[in-house]
mmCIF file with all atom_site columns, C-alpha atoms in Angstrom:
data_model
loop_
_atom_site.group_PDB
_atom_site.id
_atom_site.type_symbol
_atom_site.label_atom_id
_atom_site.label_alt_id
_atom_site.label_comp_id
_atom_site.label_asym_id
_atom_site.label_entity_id
_atom_site.label_seq_id
_atom_site.pdbx_PDB_ins_code
_atom_site.Cartn_x
_atom_site.Cartn_y
_atom_site.Cartn_z
_atom_site.occupancy
_atom_site.B_iso_or_equiv
_atom_site.pdbx_formal_charge
_atom_site.auth_seq_id
_atom_site.auth_comp_id
_atom_site.auth_asym_id
_atom_site.auth_atom_id
_atom_site.pdbx_PDB_model_num
ATOM 1   C CA . MET B 1 1   ? -0.171 -0.067 -0.167  1.00 64.00 ? 1   MET B CA 1
ATOM 2   C CA . THR B 1 2   ? 2.712  2.288  0.706   1.00 82.00 ? 2   THR B CA 1
ATOM 3   C CA . GLU B 1 3   ? 4.252  2.172  -3.043  1.00 88.00 ? 3   GLU B CA 1
ATOM 4   C CA . LEU B 1 4   ? 0.894  3.076  -4.351  1.00 92.00 ? 4   LEU B CA 1
ATOM 5   C CA . ASN B 1 5   ? 0.546  6.022  -1.716  1.00 90.00 ? 5   ASN B CA 1
ATOM 6   C CA . ILE B 1 6   ? 4.061  7.071  -2.903  1.00 92.00 ? 6   ILE B CA 1
ATOM 7   C CA . LEU B 1 7   ? 3.066  6.496  -6.820  1.00 94.00 ? 7   LEU B CA 1
ATOM 8   C CA . LEU B 1 8   ? 0.173  8.674  -6.440  1.00 95.00 ? 8   LEU B CA 1
ATOM 9   C CA . ILE B 1 9   ? 1.856  11.458 -4.543  1.00 95.00 ? 9   ILE B CA 1
ATOM 10  C CA . ALA B 1 10  ? 4.429  11.338 -7.120  1.00 95.00 ? 10  ALA B CA 1
ATOM 11  C CA . LEU B 1 11  ? 2.033  11.934 -9.764  1.00 96.00 ? 11  LEU B CA 1
ATOM 12  C CA . LEU B 1 12  ? 0.256  14.866 -7.607  1.00 95.00 ? 12  LEU B CA 1
ATOM 13  C CA . PHE B 1 13  ? 3.659  16.386 -7.420  1.00 96.00 ? 13  PHE B CA 1
ATOM 14  C CA . ALA B 1 14  ? 4.502  16.037 -11.199 1.00 97.00 ? 14  ALA B CA 1
ATOM 15  C CA . VAL B 1 15  ? 0.918  17.416 -11.794 1.00 96.00 ? 15  VAL B CA 1
ATOM 16  C CA . GLY B 1 16  ? 1.688  20.491 -9.534  1.00 95.00 ? 16  GLY B CA 1
ATOM 17  C CA . LEU B 1 17  ? 4.974  20.881 -11.146 1.00 96.00 ? 17  LEU B CA 1
ATOM 18  C CA . TRP B 1 18  ? 3.626  20.696 -14.748 1.00 96.00 ? 18  TRP B CA 1
ATOM 19  C CA . GLY B 1 19  ? 0.817  23.359 -13.686 1.00 95.00 ? 19  GLY B CA 1
ATOM 20  C CA . THR B 1 20  ? 3.514  25.349 -12.379 1.00 94.00 ? 20  THR B CA 1
ATOM 21  C CA . LEU B 1 21  ? 6.023  25.680 -15.434 1.00 95.00 ? 21  LEU B CA 1
ATOM 22  C CA . ALA B 1 22  ? 3.797  25.128 -18.526 1.00 94.00 ? 22  ALA B CA 1
ATOM 23  C CA . ARG B 1 23  ? 0.725  27.442 -17.216 1.00 93.00 ? 23  ARG B CA 1
ATOM 24  C CA . LYS B 1 24  ? 0.432  31.163 -18.559 1.00 93.00 ? 24  LYS B CA 1
ATOM 25  C CA . ASN B 1 25  ? -2.274 32.019 -16.093 1.00 95.00 ? 25  ASN B CA 1
ATOM 26  C CA . ILE B 1 26  ? -1.063 33.189 -12.740 1.00 95.00 ? 26  ILE B CA 1
ATOM 27  C CA . ILE B 1 27  ? -4.025 32.002 -10.350 1.00 96.00 ? 27  ILE B CA 1
ATOM 28  C CA . LYS B 1 28  ? -3.374 28.500 -12.275 1.00 96.00 ? 28  LYS B CA 1
ATOM 29  C CA . LYS B 1 29  ? 0.144  28.859 -11.251 1.00 96.00 ? 29  LYS B CA 1
ATOM 30  C CA . VAL B 1 30  ? -0.796 29.489 -7.707  1.00 96.00 ? 30  VAL B CA 1
ATOM 31  C CA . ILE B 1 31  ? -3.277 26.648 -7.508  1.00 96.00 ? 31  ILE B CA 1
ATOM 32  C CA . ALA B 1 32  ? -0.316 24.309 -8.947  1.00 96.00 ? 32  ALA B CA 1
ATOM 33  C CA . LEU B 1 33  ? 2.125  25.520 -6.353  1.00 95.00 ? 33  LEU B CA 1
ATOM 34  C CA . SER B 1 34  ? -0.921 24.525 -3.674  1.00 96.00 ? 34  SER B CA 1
ATOM 35  C CA . VAL B 1 35  ? -0.762 21.285 -5.243  1.00 96.00 ? 35  VAL B CA 1
ATOM 36  C CA . LEU B 1 36  ? 2.832  20.905 -5.035  1.00 95.00 ? 36  LEU B CA 1
ATOM 37  C CA . ASN B 1 37  ? 2.747  21.927 -1.513  1.00 95.00 ? 37  ASN B CA 1
ATOM 38  C CA . SER B 1 38  ? 0.255  19.543 -0.626  1.00 95.00 ? 38  SER B CA 1
ATOM 39  C CA . SER B 1 39  ? 1.982  16.607 -2.187  1.00 95.00 ? 39  SER B CA 1
ATOM 40  C CA . ILE B 1 40  ? 5.298  17.400 -0.437  1.00 94.00 ? 40  ILE B CA 1
ATOM 41  C CA . VAL B 1 41  ? 3.349  17.450 2.879   1.00 93.00 ? 41  VAL B CA 1
ATOM 42  C CA . ALA B 1 42  ? 1.509  13.925 2.081   1.00 92.00 ? 42  ALA B CA 1
ATOM 43  C CA . LEU B 1 43  ? 5.030  12.434 1.024   1.00 92.00 ? 43  LEU B CA 1
ATOM 44  C CA . PHE B 1 44  ? 6.378  13.288 4.480   1.00 90.00 ? 44  PHE B CA 1
ATOM 45  C CA . ILE B 1 45  ? 3.369  11.877 6.025   1.00 87.00 ? 45  ILE B CA 1
ATOM 46  C CA . VAL B 1 46  ? 3.563  8.645  4.146   1.00 87.00 ? 46  VAL B CA 1
ATOM 47  C CA . CYS B 1 47  ? 7.435  8.136  4.738   1.00 85.00 ? 47  CYS B CA 1
ATOM 48  C CA . ALA B 1 48  ? 7.047  9.257  8.613   1.00 82.00 ? 48  ALA B CA 1
ATOM 49  C CA . SER B 1 49  ? 3.832  6.826  9.402   1.00 76.00 ? 49  SER B CA 1
ATOM 50  C CA . VAL B 1 50  ? 4.691  3.490  11.105  1.00 71.00 ? 50  VAL B CA 1
ATOM 51  C CA . SER B 1 51  ? 2.121  1.166  11.653  1.00 73.00 ? 51  SER B CA 1
ATOM 52  C CA . GLY B 1 52  ? 1.448  -0.551 14.944  1.00 69.00 ? 52  GLY B CA 1
ATOM 53  C CA . GLU B 1 53  ? 3.044  2.079  17.297  1.00 70.00 ? 53  GLU B CA 1
ATOM 54  C CA . LYS B 1 54  ? 1.093  4.264  19.880  1.00 71.00 ? 54  LYS B CA 1
ATOM 55  C CA . ALA B 1 55  ? 0.317  7.858  19.502  1.00 71.00 ? 55  ALA B CA 1
ATOM 56  C CA . PRO B 1 56  ? 3.128  9.750  21.801  1.00 72.00 ? 56  PRO B CA 1
ATOM 57  C CA . ILE B 1 57  ? 0.659  10.817 24.688  1.00 74.00 ? 57  ILE B CA 1
ATOM 58  C CA . ILE B 1 58  ? 2.381  9.436  27.657  1.00 72.00 ? 58  ILE B CA 1
ATOM 59  C CA . ASP B 1 59  ? 0.238  8.514  31.064  1.00 73.00 ? 59  ASP B CA 1
ATOM 60  C CA . ASN B 1 60  ? 0.505  5.879  33.856  1.00 69.00 ? 60  ASN B CA 1
ATOM 61  C CA . SER B 1 61  ? -0.385 2.978  31.747  1.00 67.00 ? 61  SER B CA 1
ATOM 62  C CA . SER B 1 62  ? 1.494  3.877  28.777  1.00 63.00 ? 62  SER B CA 1
ATOM 63  C CA . GLY B 1 63  ? 4.246  1.784  27.647  1.00 66.00 ? 63  GLY B CA 1
ATOM 64  C CA . GLY B 1 64  ? 5.876  0.267  24.589  1.00 69.00 ? 64  GLY B CA 1
ATOM 65  C CA . VAL B 1 65  ? 7.194  2.362  21.378  1.00 72.00 ? 65  VAL B CA 1
ATOM 66  C CA . PHE B 1 66  ? 5.646  5.575  20.473  1.00 74.00 ? 66  PHE B CA 1
ATOM 67  C CA . VAL B 1 67  ? 5.430  7.715  16.978  1.00 76.00 ? 67  VAL B CA 1
ATOM 68  C CA . ASP B 1 68  ? 7.898  10.068 16.361  1.00 78.00 ? 68  ASP B CA 1
ATOM 69  C CA . PRO B 1 69  ? 6.001  13.552 16.872  1.00 80.00 ? 69  PRO B CA 1
ATOM 70  C CA . ILE B 1 70  ? 8.456  15.453 15.316  1.00 86.00 ? 70  ILE B CA 1
ATOM 71  C CA . PRO B 1 71  ? 7.473  15.118 11.391  1.00 84.00 ? 71  PRO B CA 1
ATOM 72  C CA . GLN B 1 72  ? 3.758  15.652 12.408  1.00 84.00 ? 72  GLN B CA 1
ATOM 73  C CA . ALA B 1 73  ? 4.397  19.090 13.898  1.00 88.00 ? 73  ALA B CA 1
ATOM 74  C CA . LEU B 1 74  ? 6.931  19.926 10.941  1.00 91.00 ? 74  LEU B CA 1
ATOM 75  C CA . MET B 1 75  ? 4.194  18.921 8.523   1.00 91.00 ? 75  MET B CA 1
ATOM 76  C CA . LEU B 1 76  ? 1.666  20.840 10.548  1.00 92.00 ? 76  LEU B CA 1
ATOM 77  C CA . THR B 1 77  ? 3.788  24.006 10.302  1.00 95.00 ? 77  THR B CA 1
ATOM 78  C CA . ALA B 1 78  ? 4.623  23.476 6.421   1.00 93.00 ? 78  ALA B CA 1
ATOM 79  C CA . ILE B 1 79  ? 0.338  23.271 5.940   1.00 94.00 ? 79  ILE B CA 1
ATOM 80  C CA . VAL B 1 80  ? 0.406  26.650 7.666   1.00 96.00 ? 80  VAL B CA 1
ATOM 81  C CA . VAL B 1 81  ? 3.150  28.195 5.664   1.00 95.00 ? 81  VAL B CA 1
ATOM 82  C CA . GLY B 1 82  ? 1.637  26.864 2.693   1.00 94.00 ? 82  GLY B CA 1
ATOM 83  C CA . PHE B 1 83  ? -1.612 28.437 3.297   1.00 95.00 ? 83  PHE B CA 1
ATOM 84  C CA . SER B 1 84  ? -0.208 31.681 4.147   1.00 96.00 ? 84  SER B CA 1
ATOM 85  C CA . LEU B 1 85  ? 2.015  31.531 0.927   1.00 95.00 ? 85  LEU B CA 1
ATOM 86  C CA . THR B 1 86  ? -0.841 30.976 -1.083  1.00 96.00 ? 86  THR B CA 1
ATOM 87  C CA . ALA B 1 87  ? -2.962 33.767 0.642   1.00 97.00 ? 87  ALA B CA 1
ATOM 88  C CA . VAL B 1 88  ? -0.104 36.408 0.019   1.00 97.00 ? 88  VAL B CA 1
ATOM 89  C CA . ALA B 1 89  ? 0.198  35.203 -3.656  1.00 96.00 ? 89  ALA B CA 1
ATOM 90  C CA . LEU B 1 90  ? -3.368 35.525 -4.571  1.00 96.00 ? 90  LEU B CA 1
ATOM 91  C CA . VAL B 1 91  ? -3.530 39.172 -2.950  1.00 97.00 ? 91  VAL B CA 1
ATOM 92  C CA . PHE B 1 92  ? -0.700 40.095 -5.370  1.00 96.00 ? 92  PHE B CA 1
ATOM 93  C CA . VAL B 1 93  ? -2.342 38.134 -8.447  1.00 96.00 ? 93  VAL B CA 1
ATOM 94  C CA . TRP B 1 94  ? -5.245 40.530 -7.366  1.00 97.00 ? 94  TRP B CA 1
ATOM 95  C CA . ARG B 1 95  ? -3.154 43.659 -7.307  1.00 96.00 ? 95  ARG B CA 1
ATOM 96  C CA . LEU B 1 96  ? -1.616 42.429 -10.864 1.00 94.00 ? 96  LEU B CA 1
ATOM 97  C CA . PHE B 1 97  ? -5.045 41.974 -12.048 1.00 95.00 ? 97  PHE B CA 1
ATOM 98  C CA . LYS B 1 98  ? -5.730 45.508 -11.001 1.00 95.00 ? 98  LYS B CA 1
ATOM 99  C CA . ALA B 1 99  ? -2.764 47.092 -12.569 1.00 92.00 ? 99  ALA B CA 1
ATOM 100 C CA . TYR B 1 100 ? -2.767 45.153 -15.832 1.00 92.00 ? 100 TYR B CA 1
ATOM 101 C CA . GLY B 1 101 ? -6.120 43.943 -16.366 1.00 91.00 ? 101 GLY B CA 1
ATOM 102 C CA . THR B 1 102 ? -5.133 40.627 -17.309 1.00 93.00 ? 102 THR B CA 1
ATOM 103 C CA . LEU B 1 103 ? -3.617 37.454 -15.561 1.00 93.00 ? 103 LEU B CA 1
ATOM 104 C CA . ASN B 1 104 ? -1.622 36.165 -18.649 1.00 93.00 ? 104 ASN B CA 1
ATOM 105 C CA . ILE B 1 105 ? 2.131  36.464 -18.176 1.00 93.00 ? 105 ILE B CA 1
ATOM 106 C CA . ASP B 1 106 ? 2.799  36.978 -21.580 1.00 91.00 ? 106 ASP B CA 1
ATOM 107 C CA . HIS B 1 107 ? 0.666  40.171 -21.752 1.00 91.00 ? 107 HIS B CA 1
ATOM 108 C CA . ILE B 1 108 ? 2.040  41.300 -18.469 1.00 90.00 ? 108 ILE B CA 1
ATOM 109 C CA . GLU B 1 109 ? 5.371  40.920 -19.834 1.00 90.00 ? 109 GLU B CA 1
ATOM 110 C CA . LEU B 1 110 ? 4.798  42.754 -22.694 1.00 90.00 ? 110 LEU B CA 1
ATOM 111 C CA . ARG B 1 111 ? 3.056  45.811 -21.073 1.00 87.00 ? 111 ARG B CA 1
ATOM 112 C CA . THR B 1 112 ? 5.710  46.054 -18.550 1.00 87.00 ? 112 THR B CA 1
ATOM 113 C CA . LYS B 1 113 ? 8.406  46.109 -21.667 1.00 85.00 ? 113 LYS B CA 1
ATOM 114 C CA . ASP B 1 114 ? 6.175  48.863 -23.096 1.00 79.00 ? 114 ASP B CA 1
ATOM 115 C CA . ASP B 1 115 ? 6.405  50.829 -20.023 1.00 77.00 ? 115 ASP B CA 1
ATOM 116 C CA . ASN B 1 116 ? 9.979  50.564 -19.871 1.00 79.00 ? 116 ASN B CA 1
ATOM 117 C CA . ASN B 1 117 ? 10.606 51.610 -23.528 1.00 79.00 ? 117 ASN B CA 1
ATOM 118 C CA . ALA B 1 118 ? 8.001  54.713 -23.110 1.00 65.00 ? 118 ALA B CA 1
#
């Protein structure tokens, strides 16, 4: 099952990378970056998961082997950072649309070259 999970995560990573590199629309690039971030988080979760171990909650009756909580905490941090990055990127996209009236990168580059030549 782990191999199937890693294969699906690799496919998700490839879709996110392709969307980031091949698309001209900035909104689609931001969504692709979010998919890319989600695939990386999923990869870390799958690689750090261990079946048969207990959650790291220690009480009087606890004993045995516990799951390492560090990867889980790091992935929660990565999720928050990814969400913040997406939110800030969408604000910049909104500002670009207000300034140039388009979200196509080629049109924005042409307009900035025209502004620099004038």
